[in-house]
Amino acid sequence: MNSYKLRLRQLKPRNLRQEWLANPKADILAGAVVGLALIPEAIAFSIIAGVDPKVGLYTSFVIAVTTAFLGGRPGSISAATGAMALLMIDLVREWGLEYLLVATLLTGIFQVIFGVLRLGRQMRYVPRAVMVGYINALAVLIFLAQLPQLTNVPPSVYVIAALSLVIIYGLPRFTKVIPSPLVALFVMTTAVITLGIEVPTVGDMGELPTTLPIFALPQVPFTLETLRIVLPYSLTMAIVGLLASFLTASLVDELTDTPSDKNREAKGQGIANIITSFFGGMAGCGMIGQSVINVQSGGRGRLSTLCAGVFLLFAILALSGWVRQIPMAALVAVMIMVSIGTFRWASFRDMARIPRSETVVMLTTMLVTIFTRNFALGVATGIVMSTVFFSRKIARLVLVDKVLKDDGSHRIYTVSGQIFFVSIDEFLGAFNVNEFVDRVTIDLTNAHLWDQGAVAALDKVVNKFRRAGADVEVIGLNTASATLVEKLAIHSRPPVSSLTPD
C-alpha cells in the first residue's frame, strides 16, 4: 500500500512538472551536449563489443529515451557502456549479434524482476572499497580494449591519437563551450580527409545508421539450448548493469542533493534493455561520465536525458557521411580519456590514509575483475572479503570483565560484544573453567548471541563449569538471544535422568 501511495505521488502533475519542466532551457542545452558526446563513445563501445557501430548508436538512443520516462533518477544518462560491452565480447565472437539480442532481452527481464523484488535497496550493502575496485577495473579494461587499434598500424595512427589527446586535454583550458572530444574528432577527421591520410576509419568497422531503428525479433531458435548459451552472459550483464546504474544514480544524488528511486531505476533499465533488444541494440546501463557532464552542463530533469537520446540520433542521421570517415585513432584517444577519467586515482594517492583492509579489498576486486574479465565475480569476491574483514573487526570487540566476590566462591563474568562464529574463540578464551569456585554468573546484558555457533560456545562454557562442580547462572539475555538459546541450547534443558516418564 505504501508503495502504491508513493507511486501516486510520483504521478501528480506537480511532480511531473518538477521532473520535466522545472529547468527546460538548461535541460535542452545539456542534452544536446551529452548527445554529441555520446556519439564517439557509442561507436567505440560497439567496436569493443565486436558489433557494427550502428548497434551502439541505436542502443544509446533507445535506452536514453526509455529511461528518460521510466528511470528512477532524473538527470542520469543511460546508454551503451564500456562495462557492458566488455561482457559481450566472447558471446558476439562465438555466436554473433542475434544471440546478443536475445541476451539483451533476458538481461532486461532479470533487471525488471530485480526491481519488482525491490533489490535496489541492497545496494547499500556493497562496500565503497568494492565500488572503487569495480570502477578502477572498468577503467583499466576500457584502456586495454584500445590496444588492438594501436597494434601493427601505420605511424600516422600514433600521431593522430597523440594530437587528439592534446586537443582533448588542452582545449578545456581555453573554452568549455563545445566538448573537447568532439573538437578532436572534427579536427582529426577534417585533417584525414583533406590530407588524404590512409588510416583505419569508423566506416571500416561496420555499418552506420541511415534510418530510424526498426522493430524485429532476434533471428535465433527460442529453445533451451539458446537459453543455456545466453543465460550466463545475461545474468552477469543484469547484475553489472544495475550496479553501474545504481552507482551512477548515487553520484547524481550527491551532485544534485536530491534522492533517487533505485527500484524504479532497476525496472526502468530492464524495460529499456528489453525494448532495445527488439530494435537491434545491445544491453546498456547508467553512464557515470556522461551523467556528470549532463549535471555540470546544467541538466537536472528528465528532459535532458530525452534530448540527449533524440539529438544523438538526429546528429547521426544528418552527419552519417562525415561520421563514417572518423579515424579510429581519434576514437581511441576519446576512450583513453574515458579510461583516465573513470579511474579513481585518489584510491592510490590516499592509500596510506585508508584502512589496510579496505585497500586490500579494493585491489583484490580490481585485479580479479581485470584478470577474469568478469565484473560479477570481482564484485562478489570483494563483498566476501569485506564481510570477512568486518567480521574479524567485530570479533575483536568481545570483552569479558571478571570479578571475584570477597568470599572467593562466586565468580562473575560480564560479557560485552557480538558473539557469533568468528568471535567464538575470543569468547571461549576469556573463561577460566579450571578455577575452583562454587558459583559462576555469566552476565550477557551487553552482549548479543547471533548464531548456532554462539549458543554452542555458551553451552560449552556452562557445561565445563558444571562438570567442575560449579553452579552456573546465565543472566541478561536480550529477547532475540533468549529465543535462540531456548531453541538451541543444551545447558538450559533438564538432564535426561530428571525427566518424569509419561
Short mmCIF file of C-alpha atoms in Angstrom, two decimals:
data_model
loop_
_atom_site.label_atom_id
_atom_site.label_comp_id
_atom_site.label_asym_id
_atom_site.label_seq_id
_atom_site.Cartn_x
_atom_site.Cartn_y
_atom_site.Cartn_z
CA MET A 1 0.00 0.00 0.00
CA ASN A 2 2.84 2.40 0.87
CA SER A 3 4.50 1.66 -2.48
CA TYR A 4 1.19 2.35 -4.26
CA LYS A 5 0.79 5.70 -2.48
CA LEU A 6 4.37 6.63 -3.34
CA ARG A 7 3.71 5.84 -6.98
CA LEU A 8 0.57 8.01 -6.94
CA ARG A 9 2.57 10.91 -5.54
CA GLN A 10 5.16 10.45 -8.27
CA LEU A 11 2.43 10.76 -10.90
CA LYS A 12 0.98 14.03 -9.57
CA PRO A 13 1.19 16.94 -12.05
CA ARG A 14 3.38 18.92 -9.68
CA ASN A 15 5.99 16.15 -9.54
CA LEU A 16 5.82 15.64 -13.31
CA ARG A 17 6.43 19.35 -13.87
CA GLN A 18 9.31 19.28 -11.42
CA GLU A 19 10.94 16.32 -13.18
CA TRP A 20 10.30 17.52 -16.74
CA LEU A 21 9.80 21.27 -16.96
CA ALA A 22 11.50 22.83 -13.95
CA ASN A 23 14.63 23.68 -15.96
CA PRO A 24 13.74 23.34 -19.69
CA LYS A 25 16.32 25.61 -21.33
CA ALA A 26 19.27 24.23 -19.39
CA ASP A 27 18.00 20.67 -19.82
CA ILE A 28 17.73 21.01 -23.60
CA LEU A 29 21.21 22.54 -23.94
CA ALA A 30 22.76 19.96 -21.60
CA GLY A 31 21.01 17.17 -23.52
CA ALA A 32 22.43 18.48 -26.79
CA VAL A 33 25.96 18.48 -25.37
CA VAL A 34 25.58 14.95 -23.99
CA GLY A 35 24.00 13.72 -27.24
CA LEU A 36 27.04 14.87 -29.19
CA ALA A 37 29.42 13.42 -26.61
CA LEU A 38 27.62 10.07 -26.78
CA ILE A 39 28.40 9.61 -30.48
CA PRO A 40 32.10 8.73 -30.20
CA GLU A 41 31.59 6.62 -27.09
CA ALA A 42 28.69 4.65 -28.56
CA ILE A 43 30.75 3.89 -31.66
CA ALA A 44 33.79 2.95 -29.60
CA PHE A 45 31.81 0.66 -27.29
CA SER A 46 30.28 -1.06 -30.32
CA ILE A 47 33.74 -1.78 -31.64
CA ILE A 48 34.83 -3.12 -28.25
CA ALA A 49 31.85 -5.50 -28.25
CA GLY A 50 32.61 -6.59 -31.82
CA VAL A 51 29.42 -5.29 -33.46
CA ASP A 52 28.66 -2.63 -36.08
CA PRO A 53 28.74 0.99 -34.84
CA LYS A 54 25.02 1.31 -35.55
CA VAL A 55 24.28 -1.21 -32.77
CA GLY A 56 25.77 1.01 -30.09
CA LEU A 57 24.18 4.13 -31.58
CA TYR A 58 20.71 2.57 -31.71
CA THR A 59 21.26 1.30 -28.15
CA SER A 60 22.15 4.74 -26.82
CA PHE A 61 19.13 6.32 -28.49
CA VAL A 62 16.59 3.74 -27.30
CA ILE A 63 17.90 3.41 -23.75
CA ALA A 64 18.27 7.17 -23.22
CA VAL A 65 14.73 7.86 -24.44
CA THR A 66 13.21 4.97 -22.45
CA THR A 67 14.96 5.76 -19.17
CA ALA A 68 14.00 9.42 -19.56
CA PHE A 69 10.41 8.29 -18.94
CA LEU A 70 10.86 5.19 -16.78
CA GLY A 71 14.18 5.60 -14.95
CA GLY A 72 14.43 6.31 -11.24
CA ARG A 73 16.98 9.14 -11.41
CA PRO A 74 16.11 12.34 -13.33
CA GLY A 75 19.21 13.81 -14.99
CA SER A 76 21.03 10.48 -15.16
CA ILE A 77 22.27 9.29 -18.57
CA SER A 78 21.98 5.64 -19.62
CA ALA A 79 23.22 4.25 -22.93
CA ALA A 80 25.71 1.77 -24.38
CA THR A 81 28.65 1.48 -21.96
CA GLY A 82 32.11 0.02 -21.71
CA ALA A 83 31.18 -2.09 -18.69
CA MET A 84 28.51 -3.92 -20.67
CA ALA A 85 30.47 -4.04 -23.94
CA LEU A 86 33.33 -5.85 -22.24
CA LEU A 87 30.94 -8.58 -21.08
CA MET A 88 29.67 -9.22 -24.62
CA ILE A 89 32.94 -9.84 -26.42
CA ASP A 90 33.01 -13.63 -26.12
CA LEU A 91 29.28 -14.04 -26.84
CA VAL A 92 29.49 -11.96 -30.03
CA ARG A 93 32.69 -13.68 -31.15
CA GLU A 94 31.29 -17.19 -30.71
CA TRP A 95 27.58 -16.77 -31.52
CA GLY A 96 27.07 -13.44 -33.29
CA LEU A 97 24.78 -10.45 -32.97
CA GLU A 98 21.45 -12.29 -32.93
CA TYR A 99 22.37 -14.18 -29.75
CA LEU A 100 23.49 -10.88 -28.24
CA LEU A 101 20.00 -9.51 -28.86
CA VAL A 102 18.47 -12.47 -27.00
CA ALA A 103 20.96 -12.00 -24.18
CA THR A 104 19.97 -8.32 -24.01
CA LEU A 105 16.29 -9.28 -23.82
CA LEU A 106 16.95 -11.71 -20.96
CA THR A 107 19.15 -9.11 -19.22
CA GLY A 108 16.22 -6.71 -19.22
CA ILE A 109 13.86 -9.36 -17.86
CA PHE A 110 16.25 -10.11 -14.98
CA GLN A 111 16.54 -6.41 -14.17
CA VAL A 112 12.77 -5.92 -14.11
CA ILE A 113 12.49 -8.90 -11.74
CA PHE A 114 15.20 -7.41 -9.50
CA GLY A 115 13.24 -4.15 -9.44
CA VAL A 116 9.94 -5.87 -8.65
CA LEU A 117 11.66 -7.74 -5.81
CA ARG A 118 12.95 -4.36 -4.57
CA LEU A 119 16.58 -5.45 -4.61
CA GLY A 120 17.69 -1.88 -5.27
CA ARG A 121 17.81 -1.25 -1.54
CA GLN A 122 20.51 -3.94 -1.25
CA MET A 123 22.89 -1.52 -2.95
CA ARG A 124 23.80 -0.13 0.46
CA TYR A 125 25.41 -3.46 1.34
CA VAL A 126 28.09 -3.05 -1.34
CA PRO A 127 31.12 -1.51 0.43
CA ARG A 128 32.75 1.58 -1.03
CA ALA A 129 36.07 -0.25 -1.43
CA VAL A 130 34.35 -2.78 -3.71
CA MET A 131 32.77 0.00 -5.76
CA VAL A 132 36.11 1.76 -6.19
CA GLY A 133 37.79 -1.50 -7.22
CA TYR A 134 34.99 -2.13 -9.73
CA ILE A 135 35.36 1.36 -11.24
CA ASN A 136 39.16 1.07 -11.46
CA ALA A 137 38.90 -2.32 -13.17
CA LEU A 138 36.42 -0.89 -15.65
CA ALA A 139 38.84 1.91 -16.48
CA VAL A 140 41.76 -0.49 -16.99
CA LEU A 141 39.72 -2.85 -19.18
CA ILE A 142 38.49 0.04 -21.34
CA PHE A 143 42.11 1.07 -21.86
CA LEU A 144 43.25 -2.48 -22.64
CA ALA A 145 40.44 -2.81 -25.19
CA GLN A 146 42.03 0.00 -27.20
CA LEU A 147 45.39 -1.73 -27.64
CA PRO A 148 44.38 -3.79 -30.72
CA GLN A 149 43.69 -0.49 -32.51
CA LEU A 150 47.27 0.58 -31.76
CA THR A 151 48.99 -2.64 -32.84
CA ASN A 152 50.51 -3.20 -36.28
CA VAL A 153 49.26 0.15 -37.63
CA PRO A 154 50.93 2.96 -39.64
CA PRO A 155 52.92 5.61 -37.70
CA SER A 156 50.31 8.19 -38.63
CA VAL A 157 47.85 6.42 -36.32
CA TYR A 158 50.03 7.23 -33.30
CA VAL A 159 50.38 10.83 -34.43
CA ILE A 160 46.60 11.25 -34.77
CA ALA A 161 45.99 9.63 -31.37
CA ALA A 162 48.58 11.87 -29.69
CA LEU A 163 47.26 15.07 -31.31
CA SER A 164 43.71 14.08 -30.35
CA LEU A 165 44.74 13.73 -26.71
CA VAL A 166 46.42 17.15 -26.86
CA ILE A 167 43.15 18.69 -28.08
CA ILE A 168 41.02 16.74 -25.58
CA TYR A 169 43.04 17.86 -22.58
CA GLY A 170 44.27 21.22 -23.90
CA LEU A 171 41.08 22.82 -25.23
CA PRO A 172 39.22 22.95 -21.87
CA ARG A 173 41.94 25.29 -20.60
CA PHE A 174 40.63 27.90 -23.04
CA THR A 175 36.94 27.09 -23.51
CA LYS A 176 34.35 24.51 -22.50
CA VAL A 177 31.55 25.69 -24.78
CA ILE A 178 31.99 22.63 -27.05
CA PRO A 179 33.06 19.23 -25.65
CA SER A 180 36.75 18.80 -26.43
CA PRO A 181 36.34 15.16 -27.65
CA LEU A 182 34.01 16.41 -30.39
CA VAL A 183 36.50 19.09 -31.40
CA ALA A 184 39.25 16.47 -31.54
CA LEU A 185 37.13 14.22 -33.74
CA PHE A 186 36.22 17.10 -36.05
CA VAL A 187 39.80 18.37 -36.43
CA MET A 188 41.33 14.93 -36.95
CA THR A 189 38.62 13.83 -39.39
CA THR A 190 38.99 17.03 -41.38
CA ALA A 191 42.76 16.56 -41.45
CA VAL A 192 42.49 12.96 -42.64
CA ILE A 193 40.02 13.88 -45.39
CA THR A 194 41.94 16.99 -46.51
CA LEU A 195 45.40 15.44 -46.47
CA GLY A 196 44.27 12.05 -47.78
CA ILE A 197 45.89 10.14 -44.92
CA GLU A 198 45.33 6.38 -45.13
CA VAL A 199 44.31 5.18 -41.67
CA PRO A 200 41.55 2.89 -40.34
CA THR A 201 38.23 4.74 -40.02
CA VAL A 202 34.86 4.13 -38.40
CA GLY A 203 33.45 3.15 -41.78
CA ASP A 204 35.92 0.25 -41.87
CA MET A 205 34.44 -1.13 -38.64
CA GLY A 206 30.93 -1.76 -39.94
CA GLU A 207 27.62 -0.24 -40.95
CA LEU A 208 26.34 3.09 -39.63
CA PRO A 209 22.64 4.01 -39.18
CA THR A 210 20.84 5.51 -42.17
CA THR A 211 17.27 5.19 -40.85
CA LEU A 212 15.39 5.07 -37.56
CA PRO A 213 15.74 1.74 -35.71
CA ILE A 214 13.30 -0.90 -36.96
CA PHE A 215 11.42 -3.38 -34.77
CA ALA A 216 12.46 -7.01 -35.36
CA LEU A 217 12.62 -10.24 -33.39
CA PRO A 218 16.04 -11.86 -32.84
CA GLN A 219 16.60 -14.48 -35.52
CA VAL A 220 17.51 -17.41 -33.28
CA PRO A 221 15.66 -20.55 -32.19
CA PHE A 222 13.91 -19.90 -28.88
CA THR A 223 14.98 -23.19 -27.29
CA LEU A 224 16.56 -24.40 -24.06
CA GLU A 225 19.89 -24.61 -25.89
CA THR A 226 19.70 -20.90 -26.73
CA LEU A 227 18.82 -20.18 -23.10
CA ARG A 228 21.82 -22.22 -21.95
CA ILE A 229 24.10 -20.15 -24.18
CA VAL A 230 22.88 -16.68 -23.21
CA LEU A 231 21.90 -17.20 -19.55
CA PRO A 232 25.39 -16.76 -18.00
CA TYR A 233 26.01 -13.61 -20.03
CA SER A 234 22.56 -12.20 -19.29
CA LEU A 235 22.74 -12.73 -15.55
CA THR A 236 26.19 -11.15 -15.38
CA MET A 237 25.12 -8.19 -17.51
CA ALA A 238 21.97 -7.71 -15.42
CA ILE A 239 23.97 -7.53 -12.18
CA VAL A 240 26.80 -5.40 -13.56
CA GLY A 241 24.35 -3.12 -15.36
CA LEU A 242 22.35 -2.45 -12.23
CA LEU A 243 25.50 -1.98 -10.18
CA ALA A 244 26.71 0.65 -12.66
CA SER A 245 23.28 2.28 -12.85
CA PHE A 246 22.87 2.44 -9.07
CA LEU A 247 26.37 3.86 -8.71
CA THR A 248 25.57 6.48 -11.35
CA ALA A 249 22.27 7.35 -9.64
CA SER A 250 24.00 7.68 -6.27
CA LEU A 251 26.60 10.00 -7.78
CA VAL A 252 23.90 12.22 -9.33
CA ASP A 253 22.10 12.16 -5.96
CA GLU A 254 25.21 13.66 -4.37
CA LEU A 255 25.78 16.21 -7.13
CA THR A 256 22.18 17.48 -7.09
CA ASP A 257 21.35 16.85 -3.42
CA THR A 258 18.16 15.04 -4.45
CA PRO A 259 17.05 11.41 -3.93
CA SER A 260 16.56 8.65 -6.49
CA ASP A 261 14.35 5.57 -6.58
CA LYS A 262 16.71 2.61 -7.05
CA ASN A 263 13.94 0.05 -7.54
CA ARG A 264 12.30 2.19 -10.21
CA GLU A 265 15.73 2.61 -11.78
CA ALA A 266 16.14 -1.18 -11.93
CA LYS A 267 12.77 -1.62 -13.61
CA GLY A 268 13.40 1.29 -15.97
CA GLN A 269 16.78 -0.07 -17.03
CA GLY A 270 15.26 -3.50 -17.54
CA ILE A 271 12.43 -2.24 -19.72
CA ALA A 272 14.92 -0.16 -21.72
CA ASN A 273 17.07 -3.22 -22.39
CA ILE A 274 14.02 -5.27 -23.38
CA ILE A 275 12.97 -2.59 -25.86
CA THR A 276 16.45 -2.11 -27.32
CA SER A 277 16.76 -5.86 -27.95
CA PHE A 278 13.84 -5.58 -30.40
CA PHE A 279 15.44 -2.63 -32.21
CA GLY A 280 18.86 -4.11 -32.91
CA GLY A 281 20.58 -2.79 -29.80
CA MET A 282 22.80 -4.28 -27.11
CA ALA A 283 22.43 -4.09 -23.34
CA GLY A 284 23.32 -0.78 -21.70
CA CYS A 285 23.27 0.86 -18.29
CA GLY A 286 23.96 4.09 -16.43
CA MET A 287 26.97 6.15 -17.55
CA ILE A 288 28.94 7.88 -14.82
CA GLY A 289 30.94 10.16 -17.13
CA GLN A 290 28.04 11.35 -19.29
CA SER A 291 25.79 11.83 -16.26
CA VAL A 292 28.43 14.07 -14.70
CA ILE A 293 28.72 16.02 -17.99
CA ASN A 294 24.93 16.41 -18.02
CA VAL A 295 24.77 17.75 -14.47
CA GLN A 296 27.78 20.04 -14.95
CA SER A 297 26.16 21.39 -18.13
CA GLY A 298 23.02 22.31 -16.19
CA GLY A 299 20.90 19.21 -16.81
CA ARG A 300 18.67 18.27 -13.89
CA GLY A 301 15.43 16.83 -15.23
CA ARG A 302 14.20 14.02 -17.43
CA LEU A 303 14.06 16.38 -20.40
CA SER A 304 17.87 16.45 -20.52
CA THR A 305 18.03 12.66 -20.83
CA LEU A 306 15.36 12.64 -23.53
CA CYS A 307 17.10 15.38 -25.50
CA ALA A 308 20.41 13.51 -25.30
CA GLY A 309 18.91 10.45 -27.00
CA VAL A 310 16.95 12.39 -29.62
CA PHE A 311 19.85 14.69 -30.51
CA LEU A 312 22.21 11.71 -30.76
CA LEU A 313 20.08 10.02 -33.43
CA PHE A 314 19.41 13.27 -35.30
CA ALA A 315 23.12 14.07 -35.47
CA ILE A 316 23.97 10.58 -36.70
CA LEU A 317 21.34 10.55 -39.45
CA ALA A 318 22.29 14.04 -40.58
CA LEU A 319 26.07 13.55 -40.37
CA SER A 320 26.48 9.85 -41.24
CA GLY A 321 28.76 10.60 -44.22
CA TRP A 322 31.15 12.54 -42.05
CA VAL A 323 30.99 10.11 -39.10
CA ARG A 324 31.97 7.26 -41.43
CA GLN A 325 35.34 8.96 -42.05
CA ILE A 326 36.31 9.50 -38.40
CA PRO A 327 39.79 7.97 -37.88
CA MET A 328 39.84 5.14 -35.36
CA ALA A 329 42.92 6.68 -33.75
CA ALA A 330 40.84 9.69 -32.69
CA LEU A 331 38.22 7.40 -31.16
CA VAL A 332 40.97 5.54 -29.32
CA ALA A 333 42.05 8.88 -27.85
CA VAL A 334 38.48 9.53 -26.69
CA MET A 335 38.34 6.14 -24.98
CA ILE A 336 41.71 6.71 -23.34
CA MET A 337 40.25 9.95 -21.96
CA VAL A 338 37.21 7.97 -20.68
CA SER A 339 39.54 5.44 -19.08
CA ILE A 340 41.66 8.08 -17.37
CA GLY A 341 38.59 9.98 -16.18
CA THR A 342 36.92 6.83 -14.87
CA PHE A 343 39.90 5.60 -12.85
CA ARG A 344 39.79 6.70 -9.20
CA TRP A 345 43.35 7.95 -8.80
CA ALA A 346 42.67 9.06 -5.23
CA SER A 347 42.31 5.41 -4.23
CA PHE A 348 46.06 5.04 -4.78
CA ARG A 349 47.10 8.56 -3.78
CA ASP A 350 45.38 8.24 -0.38
CA MET A 351 46.32 4.62 0.18
CA ALA A 352 48.43 5.43 3.26
CA ARG A 353 45.41 7.03 4.98
CA ILE A 354 42.84 4.38 4.08
CA PRO A 355 42.49 1.32 6.39
CA ARG A 356 44.64 -1.52 5.10
CA SER A 357 41.72 -3.94 4.90
CA GLU A 358 39.81 -1.58 2.57
CA THR A 359 42.86 -1.20 0.35
CA VAL A 360 43.19 -4.99 0.11
CA VAL A 361 39.51 -5.31 -0.81
CA MET A 362 39.80 -2.59 -3.47
CA LEU A 363 42.91 -4.10 -5.04
CA THR A 364 41.51 -7.64 -4.95
CA THR A 365 38.23 -6.57 -6.56
CA MET A 366 40.16 -4.68 -9.21
CA LEU A 367 42.66 -7.45 -10.02
CA VAL A 368 40.12 -10.30 -10.02
CA THR A 369 37.91 -8.31 -12.39
CA ILE A 370 40.80 -7.43 -14.71
CA PHE A 371 42.27 -10.91 -14.96
CA THR A 372 38.96 -12.76 -15.23
CA ARG A 373 37.13 -10.01 -17.16
CA ASN A 374 34.17 -10.96 -15.01
CA PHE A 375 32.72 -7.97 -13.15
CA ALA A 376 30.23 -10.06 -11.17
CA LEU A 377 33.00 -12.35 -9.89
CA GLY A 378 35.17 -9.37 -8.97
CA VAL A 379 32.39 -7.64 -7.05
CA ALA A 380 31.35 -10.89 -5.32
CA THR A 381 34.96 -11.52 -4.27
CA GLY A 382 35.23 -8.02 -2.87
CA ILE A 383 31.99 -8.32 -0.91
CA VAL A 384 33.05 -11.64 0.60
CA MET A 385 36.43 -10.21 1.62
CA SER A 386 34.79 -7.12 3.13
CA THR A 387 32.46 -9.36 5.12
CA VAL A 388 35.38 -11.40 6.44
CA PHE A 389 37.38 -8.31 7.44
CA PHE A 390 34.36 -6.72 9.08
CA SER A 391 33.60 -9.91 10.99
CA ARG A 392 37.16 -10.08 12.25
CA LYS A 393 36.97 -6.49 13.47
CA ILE A 394 33.70 -7.13 15.28
CA ALA A 395 35.10 -10.35 16.78
CA ARG A 396 37.95 -8.42 18.40
CA LEU A 397 35.43 -6.23 20.23
CA VAL A 398 34.27 -9.07 22.51
CA LEU A 399 35.21 -8.04 26.06
CA VAL A 400 34.81 -10.12 29.21
CA ASP A 401 35.17 -8.47 32.64
CA LYS A 402 35.90 -10.86 35.54
CA VAL A 403 35.00 -10.13 39.17
CA LEU A 404 35.57 -12.49 42.14
CA LYS A 405 33.36 -11.88 45.18
CA ASP A 406 35.01 -11.26 48.54
CA ASP A 407 34.29 -14.74 49.82
CA GLY A 408 36.21 -16.23 46.86
CA SER A 409 33.44 -18.64 45.95
CA HIS A 410 31.50 -16.61 43.38
CA ARG A 411 32.95 -15.52 40.00
CA ILE A 412 31.00 -13.06 37.78
CA TYR A 413 31.79 -12.81 34.08
CA THR A 414 30.32 -9.70 32.37
CA VAL A 415 30.39 -10.11 28.58
CA SER A 416 30.17 -7.24 26.08
CA GLY A 417 30.08 -7.52 22.28
CA GLN A 418 28.72 -9.58 19.42
CA ILE A 419 29.04 -13.34 19.80
CA PHE A 420 28.97 -15.26 16.51
CA PHE A 421 31.01 -17.83 14.63
CA VAL A 422 34.02 -15.54 14.16
CA SER A 423 34.24 -14.31 17.77
CA ILE A 424 33.77 -17.71 19.43
CA ASP A 425 37.48 -18.23 20.14
CA GLU A 426 37.78 -14.86 21.91
CA PHE A 427 34.65 -15.67 23.92
CA LEU A 428 35.83 -19.13 24.99
CA GLY A 429 39.32 -17.94 25.85
CA ALA A 430 38.02 -15.44 28.38
CA PHE A 431 36.73 -18.10 30.81
CA ASN A 432 38.89 -19.96 33.33
CA VAL A 433 36.95 -23.20 33.58
CA ASN A 434 39.64 -24.76 35.81
CA GLU A 435 39.09 -22.23 38.60
CA PHE A 436 37.63 -23.75 41.81
CA VAL A 437 34.55 -21.72 42.68
CA ASP A 438 31.12 -22.70 43.95
CA ARG A 439 29.11 -20.34 41.80
CA VAL A 440 29.53 -18.71 38.36
CA THR A 441 27.37 -15.95 36.89
CA ILE A 442 27.62 -15.11 33.17
CA ASP A 443 26.09 -11.67 32.57
CA LEU A 444 25.17 -11.15 28.87
CA THR A 445 23.31 -7.85 29.32
CA ASN A 446 25.72 -6.06 26.96
CA ALA A 447 26.16 -8.97 24.55
CA HIS A 448 24.18 -10.49 21.68
CA LEU A 449 24.17 -14.10 20.51
CA TRP A 450 23.80 -14.23 16.75
CA ASP A 451 24.01 -17.82 15.59
CA GLN A 452 24.19 -21.51 16.38
CA GLY A 453 27.93 -21.29 16.97
CA ALA A 454 27.45 -18.65 19.67
CA VAL A 455 24.92 -20.84 21.51
CA ALA A 456 27.21 -23.85 21.21
CA ALA A 457 30.07 -21.82 22.71
CA LEU A 458 27.86 -20.78 25.64
CA ASP A 459 26.87 -24.42 26.11
CA LYS A 460 30.50 -25.45 26.20
CA VAL A 461 31.41 -22.89 28.89
CA VAL A 462 28.41 -23.66 31.07
CA ASN A 463 28.85 -27.44 30.88
CA LYS A 464 32.58 -27.25 31.67
CA PHE A 465 31.90 -25.18 34.78
CA ARG A 466 29.17 -27.61 35.84
CA ARG A 467 31.46 -30.59 35.38
CA ALA A 468 33.93 -28.82 37.66
CA GLY A 469 31.19 -28.65 40.32
CA ALA A 470 30.14 -25.01 39.98
CA ASP A 471 26.58 -23.75 39.98
CA VAL A 472 26.19 -21.68 36.75
CA GLU A 473 23.64 -18.93 36.08
CA VAL A 474 23.24 -17.12 32.76
CA ILE A 475 21.56 -13.70 33.07
CA GLY A 476 20.85 -10.62 30.96
CA LEU A 477 19.91 -12.26 27.68
CA ASN A 478 18.02 -9.91 25.36
CA THR A 479 14.84 -11.16 23.70
CA ALA A 480 16.45 -12.31 20.45
CA SER A 481 19.33 -14.07 22.22
CA ALA A 482 16.98 -15.69 24.73
CA THR A 483 14.82 -17.03 21.91
CA LEU A 484 17.88 -18.51 20.20
CA VAL A 485 19.11 -20.08 23.44
CA GLU A 486 15.69 -21.54 24.17
CA LYS A 487 15.62 -23.21 20.75
CA LEU A 488 19.21 -24.46 20.53
CA ALA A 489 20.93 -24.53 23.93
CA ILE A 490 21.62 -27.80 25.71
CA HIS A 491 22.72 -26.40 29.08
CA SER A 492 19.22 -24.95 29.77
CA ARG A 493 17.48 -28.31 29.32
CA PRO A 494 16.99 -30.60 32.29
CA PRO A 495 19.15 -33.76 32.28
CA VAL A 496 17.54 -36.90 30.91
CA SER A 497 17.58 -38.63 34.30
CA SER A 498 15.47 -35.87 35.85
CA LEU A 499 12.69 -36.09 33.26
CA THR A 500 9.45 -37.59 34.53
CA PRO A 501 8.30 -40.57 32.43
CA ASP A 502 4.88 -40.31 30.79
#
